[in-house]
PDB file of C-alpha atoms and ligand atoms in Angstrom:
ATOM      1  CA  MET A  14       0.056   0.014   0.054  1.00 35.00           C
ATOM      2  CA  LYS A  15       2.842   2.399   1.040  1.00 39.00           C
ATOM      3  CA  LEU A  16       4.652   1.518  -2.172  1.00 38.00           C
ATOM      4  CA  LYS A  17       1.501   2.208  -4.252  1.00 39.00           C
ATOM      5  CA  THR A  18       1.078   5.614  -2.594  1.00 39.00           C
ATOM      6  CA  ALA A  19       4.796   6.425  -3.063  1.00 42.00           C
ATOM      7  CA  LEU A  20       4.491   5.444  -6.803  1.00 40.00           C
ATOM      8  CA  LEU A  21       1.464   7.589  -7.314  1.00 40.00           C
ATOM      9  CA  SER A  22       3.080  10.635  -5.514  1.00 44.00           C
ATOM     10  CA  ALA A  23       5.992  10.219  -7.863  1.00 43.00           C
ATOM     11  CA  THR A  24       3.773  10.083 -10.840  1.00 41.00           C
ATOM     12  CA  ILE A  25       1.910  13.229  -9.776  1.00 41.00           C
ATOM     13  CA  LEU A  26       5.190  15.010  -9.015  1.00 41.00           C
ATOM     14  CA  ALA A  27       6.448  14.091 -12.559  1.00 41.00           C
ATOM     15  CA  ALA A  28       3.268  15.227 -14.130  1.00 42.00           C
ATOM     16  CA  CYS A  29       3.233  18.498 -12.179  1.00 39.00           C
ATOM     17  CA  MET A  30       6.691  19.255 -13.578  1.00 40.00           C
ATOM     18  CA  PHE A  31       5.224  19.068 -17.012  1.00 37.00           C
ATOM     19  CA  GLY A  32       2.356  21.317 -15.995  1.00 39.00           C
ATOM     20  CA  SER A  33      -0.499  18.784 -16.276  1.00 44.00           C
ATOM     21  CA  ALA A  34      -1.277  17.560 -12.770  1.00 44.00           C
ATOM     22  CA  SER A  35      -4.899  16.985 -12.903  1.00 65.00           C
ATOM     23  CA  ALA A  36      -4.752  13.892 -15.154  1.00 79.00           C
ATOM     24  CA  ALA A  37      -1.978  12.348 -13.002  1.00 84.00           C
ATOM     25  CA  GLY A  38      -2.963   9.163 -11.508  1.00 90.00           C
ATOM     26  CA  LEU A  39      -5.846   8.531 -13.856  1.00 96.00           C
ATOM     27  CA  THR A  40      -6.424   5.214 -15.634  1.00 98.00           C
ATOM     28  CA  VAL A  41      -7.453   5.564 -19.249  1.00 98.00           C
ATOM     29  CA  GLY A  42      -8.405   2.734 -21.592  1.00 98.00           C
ATOM     30  CA  PHE A  43      -7.236   3.256 -25.233  1.00 98.00           C
ATOM     31  CA  SER A  44      -8.982   1.043 -27.923  1.00 98.00           C
ATOM     32  CA  GLN A  45      -6.720   1.389 -31.039  1.00 98.00           C
ATOM     33  CA  ILE A  46      -7.900   0.129 -34.406  1.00 98.00           C
ATOM     34  CA  GLY A  47      -4.627  -1.768 -35.235  1.00 98.00           C
ATOM     35  CA  SER A  48      -1.586  -0.851 -37.207  1.00 97.00           C
ATOM     36  CA  GLU A  49      -2.615  -0.588 -40.811  1.00 98.00           C
ATOM     37  CA  SER A  50      -0.691   2.452 -41.499  1.00 98.00           C
ATOM     38  CA  GLY A  51       2.439   4.540 -40.661  1.00 98.00           C
ATOM     39  CA  TRP A  52       0.075   7.171 -39.527  1.00 98.00           C
ATOM     40  CA  ARG A  53      -1.730   4.782 -37.141  1.00 98.00           C
ATOM     41  CA  ALA A  54       1.649   3.649 -35.753  1.00 98.00           C
ATOM     42  CA  ALA A  55       2.616   7.203 -35.021  1.00 98.00           C
ATOM     43  CA  GLU A  56      -0.779   7.889 -33.383  1.00 98.00           C
ATOM     44  CA  THR A  57      -0.211   4.844 -31.057  1.00 98.00           C
ATOM     45  CA  THR A  58       3.322   6.149 -30.095  1.00 98.00           C
ATOM     46  CA  VAL A  59       2.158   9.661 -29.523  1.00 98.00           C
ATOM     47  CA  THR A  60      -0.840   8.648 -27.377  1.00 98.00           C
ATOM     48  CA  LYS A  61       1.499   6.494 -25.217  1.00 98.00           C
ATOM     49  CA  GLU A  62       3.922   9.406 -24.854  1.00 98.00           C
ATOM     50  CA  GLN A  63       1.348  11.851 -23.977  1.00 98.00           C
ATOM     51  CA  ALA A  64      -0.103   9.567 -21.405  1.00 98.00           C
ATOM     52  CA  LYS A  65       3.377   8.995 -19.811  1.00 97.00           C
ATOM     53  CA  LYS A  66       4.074  12.685 -19.836  1.00 97.00           C
ATOM     54  CA  ARG A  67       0.985  13.439 -17.836  1.00 97.00           C
ATOM     55  CA  GLY A  68       1.351  10.558 -15.479  1.00 97.00           C
ATOM     56  CA  ILE A  69      -1.680   8.723 -16.899  1.00 98.00           C
ATOM     57  CA  ASP A  70      -1.864   4.848 -16.664  1.00 98.00           C
ATOM     58  CA  LEU A  71      -2.883   3.920 -20.162  1.00 98.00           C
ATOM     59  CA  LYS A  72      -4.460   0.574 -20.791  1.00 98.00           C
ATOM     60  CA  PHE A  73      -3.763  -0.211 -24.531  1.00 98.00           C
ATOM     61  CA  ALA A  74      -5.933  -2.569 -26.596  1.00 98.00           C
ATOM     62  CA  ASP A  75      -5.072  -3.423 -30.242  1.00 98.00           C
ATOM     63  CA  ALA A  76      -8.260  -4.370 -32.058  1.00 98.00           C
ATOM     64  CA  GLN A  77      -6.560  -5.775 -35.198  1.00 98.00           C
ATOM     65  CA  GLN A  78      -9.014  -4.017 -37.376  1.00 97.00           C
ATOM     66  CA  LYS A  79     -12.072  -5.718 -35.961  1.00 98.00           C
ATOM     67  CA  GLN A  80     -15.048  -3.743 -34.357  1.00 98.00           C
ATOM     68  CA  GLU A  81     -16.022  -6.730 -32.303  1.00 98.00           C
ATOM     69  CA  ASN A  82     -12.594  -6.638 -30.631  1.00 98.00           C
ATOM     70  CA  GLN A  83     -13.078  -2.805 -29.861  1.00 98.00           C
ATOM     71  CA  ILE A  84     -16.456  -3.456 -28.246  1.00 98.00           C
ATOM     72  CA  LYS A  85     -14.801  -6.328 -26.204  1.00 98.00           C
ATOM     73  CA  ALA A  86     -12.091  -3.865 -25.160  1.00 98.00           C
ATOM     74  CA  LEU A  87     -14.545  -1.200 -24.196  1.00 98.00           C
ATOM     75  CA  ARG A  88     -16.583  -3.646 -22.056  1.00 98.00           C
ATOM     76  CA  SER A  89     -13.424  -4.854 -20.333  1.00 98.00           C
ATOM     77  CA  PHE A  90     -12.399  -1.197 -19.562  1.00 98.00           C
ATOM     78  CA  ILE A  91     -15.715  -0.545 -18.202  1.00 98.00           C
ATOM     79  CA  ALA A  92     -15.525  -3.637 -16.016  1.00 98.00           C
ATOM     80  CA  GLN A  93     -12.045  -2.598 -14.790  1.00 98.00           C
ATOM     81  CA  GLY A  94     -13.686   0.764 -13.750  1.00 98.00           C
ATOM     82  CA  VAL A  95     -11.234   3.057 -15.684  1.00 98.00           C
ATOM     83  CA  ASP A  96     -11.586   6.867 -15.385  1.00 97.00           C
ATOM     84  CA  ALA A  97     -11.967   7.454 -19.093  1.00 98.00           C
ATOM     85  CA  ILE A  98     -11.891   5.636 -22.424  1.00 98.00           C
ATOM     86  CA  LEU A  99     -10.238   6.773 -25.748  1.00 98.00           C
ATOM     87  CA  ILE A 100     -11.346   5.065 -28.936  1.00 98.00           C
ATOM     88  CA  ALA A 101     -10.320   5.348 -32.486  1.00 98.00           C
ATOM     89  CA  PRO A 102     -13.508   3.730 -34.102  1.00 98.00           C
ATOM     90  CA  VAL A 103     -12.853   1.506 -37.071  1.00 98.00           C
ATOM     91  CA  VAL A 104     -16.194   2.024 -38.662  1.00 98.00           C
ATOM     92  CA  GLU A 105     -19.065   4.565 -38.293  1.00 98.00           C
ATOM     93  CA  THR A 106     -21.911   2.578 -37.075  1.00 98.00           C
ATOM     94  CA  GLY A 107     -22.727  -0.178 -34.441  1.00 98.00           C
ATOM     95  CA  TRP A 108     -21.470   1.655 -31.195  1.00 98.00           C
ATOM     96  CA  ASP A 109     -24.653   2.745 -29.519  1.00 98.00           C
ATOM     97  CA  ASP A 110     -25.037  -0.260 -27.076  1.00 98.00           C
ATOM     98  CA  VAL A 111     -21.469  -0.260 -25.704  1.00 98.00           C
ATOM     99  CA  LEU A 112     -21.473   3.670 -25.524  1.00 98.00           C
ATOM    100  CA  LYS A 113     -24.695   3.464 -23.420  1.00 98.00           C
ATOM    101  CA  GLU A 114     -23.008   0.994 -21.107  1.00 98.00           C
ATOM    102  CA  ALA A 115     -20.016   3.288 -20.699  1.00 98.00           C
ATOM    103  CA  LYS A 116     -22.489   6.243 -20.102  1.00 98.00           C
ATOM    104  CA  GLU A 117     -24.287   4.235 -17.340  1.00 98.00           C
ATOM    105  CA  ALA A 118     -21.007   3.486 -15.705  1.00 98.00           C
ATOM    106  CA  LYS A 119     -20.241   7.226 -15.816  1.00 97.00           C
ATOM    107  CA  ILE A 120     -17.064   6.706 -17.906  1.00 98.00           C
ATOM    108  CA  PRO A 121     -16.399   9.548 -20.456  1.00 98.00           C
ATOM    109  CA  VAL A 122     -15.577   8.326 -23.860  1.00 98.00           C
ATOM    110  CA  ILE A 123     -13.456  10.393 -26.329  1.00 98.00           C
ATOM    111  CA  LEU A 124     -13.288   9.609 -29.942  1.00 98.00           C
ATOM    112  CA  LEU A 125      -9.913   9.961 -31.773  1.00 98.00           C
ATOM    113  CA  ASP A 126      -9.496  10.574 -35.475  1.00 98.00           C
ATOM    114  CA  ARG A 127     -12.663   9.038 -36.625  1.00 98.00           C
ATOM    115  CA  THR A 128     -16.246  10.005 -36.311  1.00 98.00           C
ATOM    116  CA  ILE A 129     -19.214   7.736 -35.601  1.00 98.00           C
ATOM    117  CA  LYS A 130     -23.061   7.799 -36.361  1.00 98.00           C
ATOM    118  CA  ALA A 131     -24.470   7.770 -32.784  1.00 98.00           C
ATOM    119  CA  PRO A 132     -26.275  10.336 -30.479  1.00 98.00           C
ATOM    120  CA  ASP A 133     -23.556  12.829 -29.466  1.00 97.00           C
ATOM    121  CA  ASP A 134     -24.622  12.593 -25.722  1.00 98.00           C
ATOM    122  CA  LEU A 135     -22.880   9.148 -25.690  1.00 98.00           C
ATOM    123  CA  TYR A 136     -19.506  10.695 -25.955  1.00 98.00           C
ATOM    124  CA  LEU A 137     -17.759  13.358 -24.306  1.00 98.00           C
ATOM    125  CA  THR A 138     -16.011  14.896 -27.423  1.00 98.00           C
ATOM    126  CA  ALA A 139     -14.312  13.862 -30.776  1.00 98.00           C
ATOM    127  CA  VAL A 140     -10.873  14.902 -31.650  1.00 98.00           C
ATOM    128  CA  THR A 141     -10.548  14.673 -35.391  1.00 98.00           C
ATOM    129  CA  SER A 142      -9.755  16.553 -38.484  1.00 98.00           C
ATOM    130  CA  ASP A 143     -12.531  17.823 -40.804  1.00 98.00           C
ATOM    131  CA  LEU A 144     -12.405  14.638 -42.905  1.00 98.00           C
ATOM    132  CA  VAL A 145     -14.644  16.058 -45.755  1.00 98.00           C
ATOM    133  CA  HIS A 146     -12.374  19.053 -46.038  1.00 98.00           C
ATOM    134  CA  GLU A 147      -9.261  16.807 -46.379  1.00 98.00           C
ATOM    135  CA  GLY A 148     -10.734  15.199 -49.452  1.00 98.00           C
ATOM    136  CA  LYS A 149     -11.720  18.609 -50.878  1.00 98.00           C
ATOM    137  CA  VAL A 150      -8.146  20.030 -50.304  1.00 98.00           C
ATOM    138  CA  ALA A 151      -6.736  17.042 -52.229  1.00 98.00           C
ATOM    139  CA  GLY A 152      -9.478  17.475 -54.938  1.00 98.00           C
ATOM    140  CA  ASP A 153      -8.847  21.239 -55.385  1.00 98.00           C
ATOM    141  CA  PHE A 154      -5.170  20.576 -55.640  1.00 98.00           C
ATOM    142  CA  LEU A 155      -5.887  18.260 -58.540  1.00 98.00           C
ATOM    143  CA  VAL A 156      -8.261  20.600 -60.246  1.00 98.00           C
ATOM    144  CA  LYS A 157      -5.857  23.375 -60.072  1.00 98.00           C
ATOM    145  CA  THR A 158      -2.889  21.209 -61.269  1.00 98.00           C
ATOM    146  CA  VAL A 159      -4.691  19.600 -64.144  1.00 98.00           C
ATOM    147  CA  GLY A 160      -6.433  22.805 -65.530  1.00 97.00           C
ATOM    148  CA  ASP A 161      -8.471  22.232 -68.601  1.00 97.00           C
ATOM    149  CA  LYS A 162      -6.834  18.912 -69.563  1.00 97.00           C
ATOM    150  CA  LYS A 163      -8.943  15.746 -69.640  1.00 98.00           C
ATOM    151  CA  CYS A 164      -7.980  13.680 -66.739  1.00 98.00           C
ATOM    152  CA  ASN A 165      -9.074  10.104 -65.667  1.00 98.00           C
ATOM    153  CA  VAL A 166      -8.714   9.686 -62.047  1.00 98.00           C
ATOM    154  CA  VAL A 167      -8.530   6.354 -60.166  1.00 99.00           C
ATOM    155  CA  GLU A 168      -9.321   6.384 -56.329  1.00 99.00           C
ATOM    156  CA  LEU A 169      -7.963   4.189 -53.612  1.00 99.00           C
ATOM    157  CA  GLN A 170     -10.558   4.223 -50.766  1.00 99.00           C
ATOM    158  CA  GLY A 171      -9.842   3.677 -47.126  1.00 98.00           C
ATOM    159  CA  THR A 172     -11.473   0.835 -44.962  1.00 98.00           C
ATOM    160  CA  THR A 173     -15.199   0.396 -46.135  1.00 98.00           C
ATOM    161  CA  GLY A 174     -17.587   1.852 -43.657  1.00 98.00           C
ATOM    162  CA  SER A 175     -14.942   3.942 -41.791  1.00 98.00           C
ATOM    163  CA  SER A 176     -15.557   7.728 -41.512  1.00 98.00           C
ATOM    164  CA  PRO A 177     -12.385   8.846 -43.337  1.00 98.00           C
ATOM    165  CA  ALA A 178     -13.190   6.657 -46.360  1.00 98.00           C
ATOM    166  CA  ILE A 179     -16.753   7.951 -46.521  1.00 98.00           C
ATOM    167  CA  ALA A 180     -15.835  11.614 -45.877  1.00 98.00           C
ATOM    168  CA  ARG A 181     -12.706  11.838 -47.944  1.00 98.00           C
ATOM    169  CA  LYS A 182     -14.482  10.407 -50.907  1.00 98.00           C
ATOM    170  CA  LYS A 183     -17.390  12.922 -50.493  1.00 98.00           C
ATOM    171  CA  GLY A 184     -14.892  15.849 -50.070  1.00 98.00           C
ATOM    172  CA  PHE A 185     -12.980  14.898 -53.254  1.00 98.00           C
ATOM    173  CA  GLU A 186     -16.111  14.558 -55.364  1.00 98.00           C
ATOM    174  CA  GLU A 187     -17.217  17.925 -54.064  1.00 98.00           C
ATOM    175  CA  ALA A 188     -14.032  19.491 -55.326  1.00 98.00           C
ATOM    176  CA  LEU A 189     -14.316  17.878 -58.810  1.00 98.00           C
ATOM    177  CA  ALA A 190     -18.007  18.745 -59.177  1.00 98.00           C
ATOM    178  CA  GLY A 191     -18.426  21.098 -62.197  1.00 97.00           C
ATOM    179  CA  HIS A 192     -15.003  20.173 -63.647  1.00 98.00           C
ATOM    180  CA  ASP A 193     -16.061  17.807 -66.266  1.00 97.00           C
ATOM    181  CA  ASN A 194     -12.588  17.219 -67.673  1.00 98.00           C
ATOM    182  CA  LEU A 195     -11.802  15.311 -64.452  1.00 98.00           C
ATOM    183  CA  LYS A 196     -13.576  11.946 -64.020  1.00 98.00           C
ATOM    184  CA  ILE A 197     -13.149   9.161 -61.441  1.00 98.00           C
ATOM    185  CA  VAL A 198     -13.033   6.149 -63.728  1.00 98.00           C
ATOM    186  CA  ARG A 199     -12.291   3.537 -60.972  1.00 98.00           C
ATOM    187  CA  SER A 200     -12.710   3.551 -57.225  1.00 98.00           C
ATOM    188  CA  GLN A 201     -11.982   0.552 -54.919  1.00 98.00           C
ATOM    189  CA  THR A 202     -10.975   0.032 -51.402  1.00 98.00           C
ATOM    190  CA  GLY A 203      -7.284  -0.560 -50.481  1.00 98.00           C
ATOM    191  CA  ASP A 204      -8.085  -0.848 -46.747  1.00 98.00           C
ATOM    192  CA  PHE A 205      -5.514   1.924 -45.838  1.00 98.00           C
ATOM    193  CA  THR A 206      -2.743  -0.457 -46.258  1.00 98.00           C
ATOM    194  CA  ARG A 207       0.356  -0.485 -48.554  1.00 98.00           C
ATOM    195  CA  THR A 208      -0.049  -4.081 -49.699  1.00 98.00           C
ATOM    196  CA  LYS A 209      -3.624  -3.605 -50.645  1.00 98.00           C
ATOM    197  CA  GLY A 210      -2.925  -0.154 -52.305  1.00 98.00           C
ATOM    198  CA  LYS A 211      -0.361  -1.838 -54.511  1.00 98.00           C
ATOM    199  CA  GLU A 212      -2.700  -4.739 -55.302  1.00 98.00           C
ATOM    200  CA  VAL A 213      -5.654  -2.639 -56.335  1.00 99.00           C
ATOM    201  CA  MET A 214      -3.416  -0.109 -58.225  1.00 99.00           C
ATOM    202  CA  GLU A 215      -2.049  -3.168 -60.359  1.00 98.00           C
ATOM    203  CA  SER A 216      -5.594  -4.040 -61.206  1.00 98.00           C
ATOM    204  CA  PHE A 217      -6.378  -0.378 -62.105  1.00 98.00           C
ATOM    205  CA  LEU A 218      -3.299  -0.371 -64.296  1.00 98.00           C
ATOM    206  CA  LYS A 219      -4.204  -3.506 -66.069  1.00 98.00           C
ATOM    207  CA  ALA A 220      -7.873  -2.394 -66.697  1.00 98.00           C
ATOM    208  CA  GLU A 221      -6.727   1.102 -67.884  1.00 98.00           C
ATOM    209  CA  ASN A 222      -4.498   0.268 -70.930  1.00 98.00           C
ATOM    210  CA  GLY A 223      -1.524  -0.530 -68.767  1.00 98.00           C
ATOM    211  CA  GLY A 224      -2.006   2.766 -67.070  1.00 98.00           C
ATOM    212  CA  LYS A 225      -1.808   4.845 -70.141  1.00 98.00           C
ATOM    213  CA  ASP A 226      -5.457   6.024 -69.681  1.00 98.00           C
ATOM    214  CA  ILE A 227      -4.891   7.125 -66.058  1.00 98.00           C
ATOM    215  CA  CYS A 228      -3.959  10.624 -65.382  1.00 98.00           C
ATOM    216  CA  ALA A 229      -4.053  10.828 -61.555  1.00 98.00           C
ATOM    217  CA  LEU A 230      -4.343   8.772 -58.624  1.00 99.00           C
ATOM    218  CA  TYR A 231      -6.331   9.833 -55.418  1.00 99.00           C
ATOM    219  CA  ALA A 232      -5.470   7.746 -52.342  1.00 99.00           C
ATOM    220  CA  HIS A 233      -7.348   8.182 -49.047  1.00 98.00           C
ATOM    221  CA  ASN A 234      -3.909   7.628 -47.324  1.00 98.00           C
ATOM    222  CA  ASP A 235      -0.191   7.857 -47.986  1.00 98.00           C
ATOM    223  CA  ASP A 236       0.388   4.202 -47.312  1.00 98.00           C
ATOM    224  CA  MET A 237      -1.865   3.184 -50.104  1.00 98.00           C
ATOM    225  CA  ALA A 238      -0.188   5.821 -52.325  1.00 99.00           C
ATOM    226  CA  VAL A 239       3.181   4.448 -51.409  1.00 98.00           C
ATOM    227  CA  GLY A 240       2.151   0.877 -52.451  1.00 98.00           C
ATOM    228  CA  ALA A 241       0.494   2.249 -55.678  1.00 99.00           C
ATOM    229  CA  ILE A 242       3.692   4.283 -56.623  1.00 99.00           C
ATOM    230  CA  GLN A 243       5.458   0.968 -56.626  1.00 98.00           C
ATOM    231  CA  ALA A 244       2.877  -0.611 -58.876  1.00 98.00           C
ATOM    232  CA  ILE A 245       3.068   2.312 -61.306  1.00 98.00           C
ATOM    233  CA  LYS A 246       6.948   1.993 -61.544  1.00 98.00           C
ATOM    234  CA  GLU A 247       6.571  -1.743 -61.983  1.00 98.00           C
ATOM    235  CA  ALA A 248       4.178  -1.067 -64.853  1.00 98.00           C
ATOM    236  CA  GLY A 249       7.016   1.024 -66.647  1.00 98.00           C
ATOM    237  CA  LEU A 250       5.422   4.403 -65.891  1.00 98.00           C
ATOM    238  CA  LYS A 251       6.552   7.450 -63.882  1.00 98.00           C
ATOM    239  CA  PRO A 252       4.527   8.185 -60.727  1.00 98.00           C
ATOM    240  CA  GLY A 253       4.219  11.901 -60.214  1.00 98.00           C
ATOM    241  CA  LYS A 254       4.634  12.604 -63.950  1.00 98.00           C
ATOM    242  CA  ASP A 255       2.719  10.058 -66.140  1.00 98.00           C
ATOM    243  CA  ILE A 256       0.283   9.533 -63.259  1.00 98.00           C
ATOM    244  CA  LEU A 257      -0.204  12.390 -60.797  1.00 98.00           C
ATOM    245  CA  VAL A 258      -0.355  11.070 -56.982  1.00 99.00           C
ATOM    246  CA  VAL A 259      -2.431  12.882 -54.340  1.00 98.00           C
ATOM    247  CA  SER A 260      -3.014  11.514 -50.914  1.00 99.00           C
ATOM    248  CA  ILE A 261      -3.660  12.139 -47.182  1.00 98.00           C
ATOM    249  CA  ASP A 262      -1.741  11.777 -43.852  1.00 98.00           C
ATOM    250  CA  ALA A 263       1.779  13.312 -44.610  1.00 98.00           C
ATOM    251  CA  VAL A 264       3.856  10.280 -43.281  1.00 98.00           C
ATOM    252  CA  PRO A 265       7.609  10.419 -43.778  1.00 98.00           C
ATOM    253  CA  ASP A 266       7.708   8.067 -46.732  1.00 98.00           C
ATOM    254  CA  ILE A 267       5.385  10.266 -48.885  1.00 98.00           C
ATOM    255  CA  PHE A 268       7.954  13.133 -48.540  1.00 98.00           C
ATOM    256  CA  LYS A 269      10.655  10.793 -49.594  1.00 98.00           C
ATOM    257  CA  ALA A 270       8.677   9.935 -52.584  1.00 98.00           C
ATOM    258  CA  MET A 271       7.794  13.691 -53.139  1.00 98.00           C
ATOM    259  CA  SER A 272      11.560  14.530 -53.065  1.00 98.00           C
ATOM    260  CA  GLU A 273      12.147  11.846 -55.829  1.00 98.00           C
ATOM    261  CA  GLY A 274       9.277  13.424 -57.920  1.00 98.00           C
ATOM    262  CA  GLU A 275       6.852  10.478 -57.397  1.00 98.00           C
ATOM    263  CA  SER A 276       4.291  12.189 -55.319  1.00 98.00           C
ATOM    264  CA  ASN A 277       2.602  15.549 -56.059  1.00 98.00           C
ATOM    265  CA  ALA A 278       0.780  16.353 -52.780  1.00 98.00           C
ATOM    266  CA  THR A 279      -0.304  15.211 -49.336  1.00 98.00           C
ATOM    267  CA  VAL A 280      -2.849  16.629 -46.715  1.00 98.00           C
ATOM    268  CA  GLU A 281      -1.421  16.370 -43.075  1.00 98.00           C
ATOM    269  CA  LEU A 282      -3.204  14.679 -40.499  1.00 98.00           C
ATOM    270  CA  THR A 283      -1.609  15.123 -37.132  1.00 98.00           C
ATOM    271  CA  PRO A 284      -1.060  11.919 -35.114  1.00 98.00           C
ATOM    272  CA  ASN A 285      -1.382  13.828 -31.991  1.00 98.00           C
ATOM    273  CA  MET A 286      -5.099  13.395 -31.166  1.00 98.00           C
ATOM    274  CA  ALA A 287      -4.349  12.387 -27.602  1.00 98.00           C
ATOM    275  CA  GLY A 288      -2.894  15.651 -26.483  1.00 98.00           C
ATOM    276  CA  PRO A 289      -6.026  17.576 -27.205  1.00 98.00           C
ATOM    277  CA  ALA A 290      -8.191  14.631 -25.819  1.00 98.00           C
ATOM    278  CA  PHE A 291      -6.313  14.535 -22.412  1.00 98.00           C
ATOM    279  CA  ASP A 292      -6.455  18.352 -22.233  1.00 96.00           C
ATOM    280  CA  ALA A 293     -10.257  18.112 -22.626  1.00 97.00           C
ATOM    281  CA  LEU A 294     -10.457  15.425 -20.168  1.00 97.00           C
ATOM    282  CA  ASP A 295      -8.387  17.363 -17.621  1.00 94.00           C
ATOM    283  CA  ALA A 296     -10.811  20.373 -17.830  1.00 94.00           C
ATOM    284  CA  TYR A 297     -13.921  18.089 -17.600  1.00 96.00           C
ATOM    285  CA  LEU A 298     -12.709  16.372 -14.644  1.00 93.00           C
ATOM    286  CA  LYS A 299     -11.548  19.411 -12.933  1.00 91.00           C
ATOM    287  CA  ASP A 300     -14.378  21.833 -13.565  1.00 88.00           C
ATOM    288  CA  LYS A 301     -17.177  19.504 -14.841  1.00 85.00           C
ATOM    289  CA  LYS A 302     -17.153  21.687 -17.845  1.00 85.00           C
ATOM    290  CA  ALA A 303     -18.115  19.728 -21.096  1.00 93.00           C
ATOM    291  CA  PRO A 304     -15.806  20.414 -23.940  1.00 97.00           C
ATOM    292  CA  PRO A 305     -17.140  21.212 -27.474  1.00 98.00           C
ATOM    293  CA  LYS A 306     -18.310  18.009 -29.209  1.00 98.00           C
ATOM    294  CA  TRP A 307     -15.825  18.433 -31.904  1.00 98.00           C
ATOM    295  CA  ILE A 308     -12.214  19.503 -31.282  1.00 98.00           C
ATOM    296  CA  GLN A 309     -10.800  19.935 -34.841  1.00 98.00           C
ATOM    297  CA  THR A 310      -7.335  19.448 -35.817  1.00 98.00           C
ATOM    298  CA  GLU A 311      -5.523  21.131 -38.781  1.00 97.00           C
ATOM    299  CA  SER A 312      -5.341  19.840 -42.495  1.00 97.00           C
ATOM    300  CA  LYS A 313      -2.257  21.409 -44.186  1.00 97.00           C
ATOM    301  CA  LEU A 314      -1.565  20.757 -47.925  1.00 98.00           C
ATOM    302  CA  TYR A 315       2.114  19.887 -48.672  1.00 98.00           C
ATOM    303  CA  THR A 316       3.507  19.825 -52.176  1.00 98.00           C
ATOM    304  CA  PRO A 317       7.160  19.494 -53.551  1.00 98.00           C
ATOM    305  CA  ALA A 318       7.522  23.361 -52.917  1.00 98.00           C
ATOM    306  CA  ASP A 319       7.593  22.555 -49.179  1.00 97.00           C
ATOM    307  CA  ASP A 320      11.077  21.147 -49.095  1.00 98.00           C
ATOM    308  CA  PRO A 321      10.010  17.510 -48.725  1.00 98.00           C
ATOM    309  CA  MET A 322      13.350  16.033 -47.668  1.00 98.00           C
ATOM    310  CA  LYS A 323      13.512  18.621 -44.718  1.00 98.00           C
ATOM    311  CA  VAL A 324       9.981  17.474 -43.725  1.00 98.00           C
ATOM    312  CA  TYR A 325      11.075  13.821 -44.019  1.00 98.00           C
ATOM    313  CA  GLU A 326      13.950  14.494 -41.702  1.00 97.00           C
ATOM    314  CA  GLU A 327      11.737  16.308 -39.209  1.00 96.00           C
ATOM    315  CA  LYS A 328       9.146  13.654 -39.158  1.00 96.00           C
ATOM    316  CA  LYS A 329      11.056  10.270 -39.455  1.00 93.00           C
ATOM    317  CA  GLY A 330      11.808   9.934 -35.632  1.00 90.00           C
ATOM    318  CA  GLN A 331       8.219  10.591 -34.588  1.00 93.00           C
ATOM    319  CA  GLY A 332       6.746   7.069 -34.463  1.00 95.00           C
ATOM    320  CA  TYR A 333       5.689   6.438 -38.018  1.00 96.00           C
TER     321      TYR A 333
HETATM  322  O1  AHR B  17      -8.492   7.707 -39.340  1.00 81.59           O
HETATM  323  C1  AHR B  17      -7.445   8.079 -39.861  1.00 81.59           C
HETATM  324  C2  AHR B  17      -6.886   7.231 -41.048  1.00 81.59           C
HETATM  325  O2  AHR B  17      -6.720   5.976 -40.520  1.00 81.59           O
HETATM  326  C3  AHR B  17      -5.499   7.744 -41.558  1.00 81.59           C
HETATM  327  O3  AHR B  17      -5.588   8.455 -42.508  1.00 81.59           O
HETATM  328  C4  AHR B  17      -5.149   6.309 -42.160  1.00 81.59           C
HETATM  329  O4  AHR B  17      -3.792   6.210 -42.508  1.00 81.59           O
HETATM  330  C5  AHR B  17      -5.507   5.472 -41.049  1.00 81.59           C
HETATM  331  O5  AHR B  17      -5.404   4.167 -41.198  1.00 81.59           O
END
C-alpha cells in the first residue's frame, strides 16, 4: 500500500513538472484500431507518450481492425472501472449499445481521429480533422494542377464503412463537381494498407490500358499511395509525372517519394489526437465543464515546394 502511494506521488510530481497535474494518477483505456498504416503507428506512439508525460496509466488494446474486438475492449475497460476511455472507431456505425454501457458506468468516452453515427450525448468529445475538408483539399489541388486537360482519376478508398473513407470520398467529389474534364473512372478500397494499395493499383493499371489511360491517382492515405507508386513503377510508368499522385496523412515516406518526384501532394493529419483529448479530459474532470463536441485538428497541404526532404527528416523519428 505504502509503495503504491509512493508511486502515485512520484507520478503526480512528475506530471506537475510538466504542468498537467490534474490527469496524473488517472487510468485511461485506449482502444486502437490496429496498425494498418504508418500514421496509425505514429498515433499509437504519440498517445503512449502523451499519457506517460501526464502521469496517466494507459491501458492499451489493439483491435486488429475488428469492431468486435473494440467492443470487447470497451466492455473490459468498463468492468475494470477506468476513469475514461479513448477509442479510434474502425467504422462509423454499431457503437450505441456499448457507449450506453459506458455512459451508465459514468465513464467519459473520447473519440480519436474518426467519427461515428451515434447520438452525441454518448461521448464526451471527438478529436478529429475535418475529414470532408481533407478530401476537398486533395481534389482542389488536382483541379488546379490539371487545368483544362482531360484527366481520368483512379481512387483508392480507405476501409469500407470507416468515416475517413466515406468523408474523404465525399470531399474529393465535391471538389471535382463542375470540372467535367476530371472523371473518377475507378474507385475501390485498399483498406488503408500499402499491400492492398499496391494490389488494387495493379488491377487499375491492367484495366486502364497498362495505366496509359490514367492521369491521376487519389489515395485516401499515404500508405496506399506508396504501394500504388511501386505498382506504377513496375508497370513502366513514372509516378508523379505520367500519373499524378495525391494522398492524405503526411507520413515520412510520402515526403521521400515527393523529393524523388513521385508524389505531387499530401494533406497532413496530425498523429497527436491524444494531447487535445487529455487536455479536454483534464478540464472536464477538474471543472465538470463539457468540452465542445468536436475538437478539430488542422489539415495542411504539402507539395514539392515545401522542401520535402526537410519535412522527411523532421518527421522520421516521430513514431511513424
Ligand atoms: O482515421 C485516420 C486514418 O486511418 C488515416 O488517414 C489512415 O492512415 C489510418 O489508417
